[in-house]
Amino acid sequence: MEIPEATSDRIYKTLQKAQKIAIISHRHPDPDTLCSNLALRVLLEKMGKDVTSACVDPVPENCLFLPELKTFVDDFDPKDFDLFISVDAGSTAQAAFPEKYPSILKKNFINIDHHPSNDHYGTLPLVMEDAASTTLIIYELFGMWNEEITIETATFLLFGLYFDTGSFMHSNTDAGVYKIASELMRKGARQDLIVQNLFKKHSIEKLKLWGKALDSAQLTDNRVIVAGVTAQEFSDCRATSSDLGGLIDYLSTAKESKFATLLSGDDSGQIKGSLRTRHDNIDVSRIARDLGGGGHKKASGFSIKGNLKRKTHWSITDKNPL
Ligand SMILES: [Mn+2]
């Protein structure tokens, strides 16, 4: 990843000039978007700025071991800010606030992201498609700005990297990722807390929900593995959509499948879909884009209208995943 120096300089100058800043994490937040947000906030507060972290959806429970994440707001008044920064939000729909308050896109708006589907919205976009996580982009920027990485910032940056590489198992894990992970650990990043909270503290509700989803899994004629959880099943298990986190990666390990699709229904008549593949020659983001979504080649998602019902047989085609 080579961040153009001119862009890095422009971002730094924009940060210096701003006084009241809102940092936006994407809807259904994950550790990468949340921790990119926190790392930037630590820096900006050190620079004496007034910073608010915002996300329309609640922080997942397995991230709350970081007390700073309890300070996120789910709405704000755009008039209160002179700069907006979205982190890890692949589209304005993902960032959510630009759709609610379209005027903020024309103010000072920095868009830092690594999703290839990002259309470079905002007044100052920095989209690095080859970055394994958005926290890696933030790490590089800190280096270019000669800003120190503290123990707490190191934990934030490692958490995003850990999550977006699937604990260093996804194909985006290269030598550079290991090198930076090692540097972050040397600076004191709490890898032990990350592992404990991501993998060793599942709620019974989550385990029950995974049971339902795995039980529903089917292999279609064209070798797609499909599983789904209905709105009713969420409430039967007393689980929430964030309890599905990580399941798609597990599902895509089915050795016969070309790619995996995980569907989840909600009470408002939306079906959310996640797509994963472990094959280099399959691009699931094309399917996601056809359905109005987006993401990475091997990991993407979409959201469509409809009521998900448990079916005895799901059929999947490129145009219609149901
Ligand atoms: Mn990310």
CSV table of C-alpha atoms and ligand atoms in Angstrom, one decimal:
chain,number,residue,atom,x,y,z
A,1,MET,CA,0.0,0.0,0.0
A,2,GLU,CA,1.4,3.4,-1.0
A,3,ILE,CA,-0.6,6.3,0.2
A,4,PRO,CA,0.0,9.3,-2.1
A,5,GLU,CA,1.9,11.9,0.0
A,6,ALA,CA,-0.2,14.8,-1.4
A,7,THR,CA,-3.4,13.1,-0.1
A,8,SER,CA,-1.9,12.3,3.3
A,9,ASP,CA,-0.7,16.0,3.5
A,10,ARG,CA,-4.1,17.3,2.5
A,11,ILE,CA,-5.9,15.1,5.1
A,12,TYR,CA,-3.4,16.3,7.9
A,13,LYS,CA,-3.9,20.0,7.0
A,14,THR,CA,-7.7,19.5,7.0
A,15,LEU,CA,-7.5,17.9,10.4
A,16,GLN,CA,-5.4,20.7,11.7
A,17,LYS,CA,-7.8,23.4,10.5
A,18,ALA,CA,-11.0,21.7,11.8
A,19,GLN,CA,-12.2,22.3,15.4
A,20,LYS,CA,-15.4,20.2,15.8
A,21,ILE,CA,-15.1,16.8,14.1
A,22,ALA,CA,-17.6,13.9,13.8
A,23,ILE,CA,-16.0,10.5,12.9
A,24,ILE,CA,-18.5,8.1,11.4
A,25,SER,CA,-18.4,4.3,11.6
A,26,HIS,CA,-20.5,2.2,9.2
A,27,ARG,CA,-23.8,0.6,10.0
A,28,HIS,CA,-23.7,-2.9,11.6
A,29,PRO,CA,-20.3,-1.8,12.9
A,30,ASP,CA,-17.3,-4.2,13.1
A,31,PRO,CA,-14.0,-3.9,14.9
A,32,ASP,CA,-12.3,-2.4,11.9
A,33,THR,CA,-14.7,0.6,11.5
A,34,LEU,CA,-15.0,1.1,15.3
A,35,CYS,CA,-11.3,0.9,16.0
A,36,SER,CA,-10.3,3.1,13.0
A,37,ASN,CA,-12.7,5.6,14.6
A,38,LEU,CA,-11.1,5.4,18.0
A,39,ALA,CA,-7.5,5.5,16.8
A,40,LEU,CA,-8.2,8.7,14.9
A,41,ARG,CA,-10.1,10.1,17.8
A,42,VAL,CA,-7.2,9.6,20.2
A,43,LEU,CA,-4.9,11.6,17.8
A,44,LEU,CA,-7.5,14.4,17.2
A,45,GLU,CA,-8.1,14.8,20.9
A,46,LYS,CA,-4.4,15.0,21.5
A,47,MET,CA,-4.4,17.8,18.9
A,48,GLY,CA,-7.0,19.6,21.0
A,49,LYS,CA,-10.0,18.9,18.8
A,50,ASP,CA,-13.6,18.4,19.9
A,51,VAL,CA,-14.4,14.9,18.6
A,52,THR,CA,-17.6,12.9,18.5
A,53,SER,CA,-17.7,9.2,17.4
A,54,ALA,CA,-20.9,8.2,15.7
A,55,CYS,CA,-22.6,5.1,14.3
A,56,VAL,CA,-26.3,4.6,13.6
A,57,ASP,CA,-26.2,1.0,15.0
A,58,PRO,CA,-25.1,-0.1,18.4
A,59,VAL,CA,-21.6,-1.4,19.1
A,60,PRO,CA,-21.6,-5.3,19.2
A,61,GLU,CA,-21.2,-6.7,22.6
A,62,ASN,CA,-17.9,-8.5,21.9
A,63,CYS,CA,-16.3,-5.1,21.3
A,64,LEU,CA,-17.4,-3.5,24.5
A,65,PHE,CA,-14.3,-4.6,26.4
A,66,LEU,CA,-12.9,-1.4,25.0
A,67,PRO,CA,-14.6,1.2,27.3
A,68,GLU,CA,-14.1,4.0,24.8
A,69,LEU,CA,-16.7,2.3,22.5
A,70,LYS,CA,-19.4,3.1,25.1
A,71,THR,CA,-19.1,6.8,24.1
A,72,PHE,CA,-20.5,6.4,20.6
A,73,VAL,CA,-23.6,8.5,19.7
A,74,ASP,CA,-26.3,7.2,17.2
A,75,ASP,CA,-27.2,10.7,15.9
A,76,PHE,CA,-25.9,14.2,15.8
A,77,ASP,CA,-26.8,17.7,14.5
A,78,PRO,CA,-24.7,18.4,11.4
A,79,LYS,CA,-24.6,22.1,12.3
A,80,ASP,CA,-22.4,21.3,15.3
A,81,PHE,CA,-19.4,20.2,13.2
A,82,ASP,CA,-17.0,21.6,10.6
A,83,LEU,CA,-15.5,18.3,9.5
A,84,PHE,CA,-16.8,14.8,9.0
A,85,ILE,CA,-14.7,11.7,8.6
A,86,SER,CA,-16.1,8.3,7.6
A,87,VAL,CA,-13.9,5.2,8.3
A,88,ASP,CA,-14.3,1.8,6.6
A,89,ALA,CA,-17.7,2.8,5.1
A,90,GLY,CA,-17.8,1.5,1.5
A,91,SER,CA,-20.7,3.7,0.4
A,92,THR,CA,-22.8,6.6,1.6
A,93,ALA,CA,-25.5,4.0,2.4
A,94,GLN,CA,-23.0,2.2,4.7
A,95,ALA,CA,-22.0,5.4,6.3
A,96,ALA,CA,-25.8,6.1,6.8
A,97,PHE,CA,-25.4,9.7,8.0
A,98,PRO,CA,-24.7,11.1,4.5
A,99,GLU,CA,-28.1,9.7,3.4
A,100,LYS,CA,-29.8,11.2,6.5
A,101,TYR,CA,-28.0,14.6,6.1
A,102,PRO,CA,-26.9,14.9,2.4
A,103,SER,CA,-25.5,18.4,3.0
A,104,ILE,CA,-22.6,16.9,5.0
A,105,LEU,CA,-21.0,15.4,1.9
A,106,LYS,CA,-20.5,18.9,0.4
A,107,LYS,CA,-18.9,20.2,3.6
A,108,ASN,CA,-15.4,19.0,4.6
A,109,PHE,CA,-15.8,15.2,4.3
A,110,ILE,CA,-12.9,12.8,4.5
A,111,ASN,CA,-13.6,9.2,3.4
A,112,ILE,CA,-11.0,6.7,4.5
A,113,ASP,CA,-11.7,3.2,3.3
A,114,HIS,CA,-10.4,0.0,1.7
A,115,HIS,CA,-13.5,-1.4,0.0
A,116,PRO,CA,-13.0,-1.6,-3.8
A,117,SER,CA,-16.7,-0.8,-4.3
A,118,ASN,CA,-16.2,2.6,-2.6
A,119,ASP,CA,-17.1,5.3,-5.2
A,120,HIS,CA,-14.8,7.9,-3.6
A,121,TYR,CA,-17.7,10.0,-2.1
A,122,GLY,CA,-16.9,13.0,0.0
A,123,THR,CA,-14.6,16.0,-0.6
A,124,LEU,CA,-11.4,14.2,0.4
A,125,PRO,CA,-11.5,10.4,-0.3
A,126,LEU,CA,-8.6,8.1,0.5
A,127,VAL,CA,-9.5,4.6,-0.7
A,128,MET,CA,-6.7,2.0,-0.6
A,129,GLU,CA,-8.1,-1.2,-2.0
A,130,ASP,CA,-5.0,-3.2,-1.2
A,131,ALA,CA,-5.0,-2.4,2.5
A,132,ALA,CA,-6.0,-5.5,4.5
A,133,SER,CA,-8.0,-3.2,6.9
A,134,THR,CA,-8.9,0.4,7.4
A,135,THR,CA,-6.9,0.4,10.6
A,136,LEU,CA,-3.8,-0.4,8.4
A,137,ILE,CA,-4.4,2.8,6.4
A,138,ILE,CA,-4.7,4.7,9.7
A,139,TYR,CA,-1.4,3.1,10.8
A,140,GLU,CA,0.3,4.2,7.6
A,141,LEU,CA,-1.1,7.7,8.0
A,142,PHE,CA,0.2,8.0,11.6
A,143,GLY,CA,3.7,7.0,10.2
A,144,MET,CA,3.5,9.6,7.5
A,145,TRP,CA,2.4,12.3,10.0
A,146,ASN,CA,5.1,11.2,12.5
A,147,GLU,CA,2.5,10.7,15.1
A,148,GLU,CA,3.2,8.3,18.0
A,149,ILE,CA,1.2,5.1,18.4
A,150,THR,CA,0.4,4.7,22.0
A,151,ILE,CA,-0.5,1.4,23.8
A,152,GLU,CA,-4.2,2.0,23.5
A,153,THR,CA,-3.9,3.0,19.8
A,154,ALA,CA,-1.9,-0.1,19.1
A,155,THR,CA,-4.7,-2.3,20.5
A,156,PHE,CA,-7.3,-0.4,18.4
A,157,LEU,CA,-5.2,-0.8,15.2
A,158,LEU,CA,-4.5,-4.5,15.9
A,159,PHE,CA,-8.1,-5.3,16.6
A,160,GLY,CA,-9.3,-4.0,13.2
A,161,LEU,CA,-6.4,-5.8,11.5
A,162,TYR,CA,-7.1,-9.0,13.4
A,163,PHE,CA,-10.8,-8.9,12.5
A,164,ASP,CA,-10.5,-8.0,8.8
A,165,THR,CA,-7.9,-10.7,8.1
A,166,GLY,CA,-10.0,-13.3,9.8
A,167,SER,CA,-7.3,-13.7,12.5
A,168,PHE,CA,-4.6,-13.7,9.8
A,169,MET,CA,-6.3,-16.4,7.8
A,170,HIS,CA,-7.9,-14.5,4.9
A,171,SER,CA,-6.0,-14.2,1.6
A,172,ASN,CA,-5.4,-10.5,2.4
A,173,THR,CA,-2.8,-11.6,5.0
A,174,ASP,CA,0.6,-11.0,3.6
A,175,ALA,CA,4.1,-10.5,5.0
A,176,GLY,CA,3.4,-6.8,5.5
A,177,VAL,CA,0.3,-7.6,7.7
A,178,TYR,CA,2.4,-9.8,10.0
A,179,LYS,CA,5.1,-7.2,10.2
A,180,ILE,CA,2.7,-4.5,11.2
A,181,ALA,CA,0.9,-6.8,13.6
A,182,SER,CA,4.2,-7.6,15.2
A,183,GLU,CA,5.1,-3.9,15.5
A,184,LEU,CA,1.8,-3.2,17.1
A,185,MET,CA,2.3,-6.0,19.7
A,186,ARG,CA,5.8,-4.6,20.4
A,187,LYS,CA,4.1,-1.3,21.2
A,188,GLY,CA,1.9,-3.1,23.7
A,189,ALA,CA,-1.3,-4.0,21.8
A,190,ARG,CA,-3.5,-6.3,23.9
A,191,GLN,CA,-3.8,-9.3,21.5
A,192,ASP,CA,-4.8,-11.4,24.5
A,193,LEU,CA,-7.9,-9.3,25.1
A,194,ILE,CA,-8.8,-9.3,21.4
A,195,VAL,CA,-8.6,-13.1,21.2
A,196,GLN,CA,-10.5,-13.6,24.4
A,197,ASN,CA,-13.4,-11.4,23.4
A,198,LEU,CA,-13.6,-12.4,19.7
A,199,PHE,CA,-13.4,-16.2,20.1
A,200,LYS,CA,-13.7,-17.3,23.7
A,201,LYS,CA,-16.7,-15.5,25.1
A,202,HIS,CA,-19.8,-16.5,23.0
A,203,SER,CA,-23.2,-16.1,24.6
A,204,ILE,CA,-25.6,-19.0,24.7
A,205,GLU,CA,-28.0,-17.0,22.5
A,206,LYS,CA,-25.3,-16.8,19.9
A,207,LEU,CA,-24.5,-20.5,20.0
A,208,LYS,CA,-28.2,-21.4,19.7
A,209,LEU,CA,-28.6,-19.1,16.7
A,210,TRP,CA,-25.5,-20.6,15.0
A,211,GLY,CA,-27.1,-24.0,15.6
A,212,LYS,CA,-30.3,-23.0,13.8
A,213,ALA,CA,-28.3,-21.4,10.9
A,214,LEU,CA,-26.0,-24.4,10.5
A,215,ASP,CA,-29.0,-26.8,10.6
A,216,SER,CA,-30.6,-24.8,7.7
A,217,ALA,CA,-27.5,-25.1,5.5
A,218,GLN,CA,-28.0,-26.6,2.1
A,219,LEU,CA,-25.7,-27.2,-0.9
A,220,THR,CA,-27.4,-26.1,-4.1
A,221,ASP,CA,-27.1,-27.8,-7.5
A,222,ASN,CA,-24.5,-25.2,-8.5
A,223,ARG,CA,-22.4,-25.8,-5.4
A,224,VAL,CA,-23.4,-22.8,-3.4
A,225,ILE,CA,-23.8,-23.3,0.4
A,226,VAL,CA,-26.8,-21.4,1.6
A,227,ALA,CA,-28.0,-20.9,5.2
A,228,GLY,CA,-30.5,-18.5,6.7
A,229,VAL,CA,-32.0,-17.3,9.9
A,230,THR,CA,-35.5,-15.9,10.0
A,231,ALA,CA,-36.7,-13.0,12.1
A,232,GLN,CA,-38.7,-15.6,14.2
A,233,GLU,CA,-35.6,-17.7,14.8
A,234,PHE,CA,-33.7,-14.6,16.0
A,235,SER,CA,-36.4,-14.0,18.6
A,236,ASP,CA,-36.7,-17.7,19.5
A,237,CYS,CA,-33.0,-17.7,20.4
A,238,ARG,CA,-33.2,-14.1,22.0
A,239,ALA,CA,-30.3,-13.3,19.6
A,240,THR,CA,-29.5,-10.2,17.5
A,241,SER,CA,-28.0,-9.8,14.1
A,242,SER,CA,-24.6,-9.1,15.6
A,243,ASP,CA,-24.7,-12.7,16.9
A,244,LEU,CA,-24.2,-13.9,13.3
A,245,GLY,CA,-20.8,-12.3,13.2
A,246,GLY,CA,-18.1,-14.8,12.1
A,247,LEU,CA,-20.6,-17.5,11.0
A,248,ILE,CA,-20.2,-16.8,7.3
A,249,ASP,CA,-16.5,-17.6,7.5
A,250,TYR,CA,-17.3,-20.9,9.2
A,251,LEU,CA,-20.0,-21.7,6.6
A,252,SER,CA,-17.7,-21.0,3.7
A,253,THR,CA,-15.4,-23.8,4.9
A,254,ALA,CA,-17.8,-26.4,3.5
A,255,LYS,CA,-15.4,-28.1,1.2
A,256,GLU,CA,-17.8,-28.8,-1.6
A,257,SER,CA,-19.0,-25.2,-2.0
A,258,LYS,CA,-17.9,-22.6,-4.5
A,259,PHE,CA,-19.1,-19.8,-2.2
A,260,ALA,CA,-21.3,-19.4,0.8
A,261,THR,CA,-24.4,-17.3,1.3
A,262,LEU,CA,-25.8,-16.4,4.7
A,263,LEU,CA,-29.3,-14.8,4.8
A,264,SER,CA,-30.9,-13.1,7.7
A,265,GLY,CA,-34.4,-11.7,8.0
A,266,ASP,CA,-35.7,-9.0,10.2
A,267,ASP,CA,-39.1,-7.6,11.3
A,268,SER,CA,-39.0,-4.6,8.9
A,269,GLY,CA,-39.1,-6.8,5.8
A,270,GLN,CA,-35.4,-6.7,4.9
A,271,ILE,CA,-33.2,-9.6,4.1
A,272,LYS,CA,-29.5,-9.2,4.7
A,273,GLY,CA,-27.1,-11.4,2.8
A,274,SER,CA,-23.4,-12.1,3.3
A,275,LEU,CA,-21.3,-13.8,0.6
A,276,ARG,CA,-17.9,-15.5,1.1
A,277,THR,CA,-15.6,-17.6,-1.0
A,278,ARG,CA,-12.2,-19.1,-0.4
A,279,HIS,CA,-11.6,-19.5,-4.1
A,280,ASP,CA,-9.4,-17.0,-6.0
A,281,ASN,CA,-11.3,-17.3,-9.3
A,282,ILE,CA,-14.7,-16.4,-7.8
A,283,ASP,CA,-15.7,-12.8,-7.3
A,284,VAL,CA,-18.7,-12.6,-5.0
A,285,SER,CA,-18.7,-8.8,-5.0
A,286,ARG,CA,-20.2,-9.0,-8.6
A,287,ILE,CA,-23.2,-10.9,-7.2
A,288,ALA,CA,-23.5,-8.5,-4.3
A,289,ARG,CA,-23.4,-5.5,-6.7
A,290,ASP,CA,-26.2,-7.0,-8.9
A,291,LEU,CA,-28.3,-7.0,-5.7
A,292,GLY,CA,-27.5,-3.4,-4.8
A,293,GLY,CA,-24.7,-4.3,-2.3
A,294,GLY,CA,-20.9,-4.4,-2.6
A,295,GLY,CA,-17.7,-5.3,-0.8
A,296,HIS,CA,-14.6,-7.2,-1.5
A,297,LYS,CA,-13.9,-10.0,-4.1
A,298,LYS,CA,-14.0,-12.7,-1.5
A,299,ALA,CA,-16.3,-11.1,1.1
A,300,SER,CA,-19.3,-9.0,0.3
A,301,GLY,CA,-22.9,-8.3,1.2
A,302,PHE,CA,-26.2,-6.9,0.2
A,303,SER,CA,-29.6,-6.0,1.6
A,304,ILE,CA,-32.9,-6.6,-0.2
A,305,LYS,CA,-36.6,-6.3,0.5
A,306,GLY,CA,-38.4,-9.4,1.4
A,307,ASN,CA,-39.5,-11.8,4.2
A,308,LEU,CA,-37.1,-14.6,4.8
A,309,LYS,CA,-38.9,-17.9,5.4
A,310,ARG,CA,-37.3,-21.2,6.3
A,311,LYS,CA,-37.6,-23.2,3.1
A,312,THR,CA,-37.1,-26.9,2.5
A,313,HIS,CA,-35.1,-25.9,-0.6
A,314,TRP,CA,-33.3,-22.7,-1.4
A,315,SER,CA,-32.2,-22.2,-5.0
A,316,ILE,CA,-29.5,-19.8,-5.9
A,317,THR,CA,-28.6,-18.2,-9.2
A,318,ASP,CA,-26.4,-15.2,-9.9
A,319,LYS,CA,-29.5,-13.0,-10.3
A,320,ASN,CA,-31.6,-14.3,-7.5
A,321,PRO,CA,-30.0,-15.7,-4.4
A,322,LEU,CA,-33.3,-16.9,-2.9
B,1,MN,MN,-12.7,-3.1,7.0
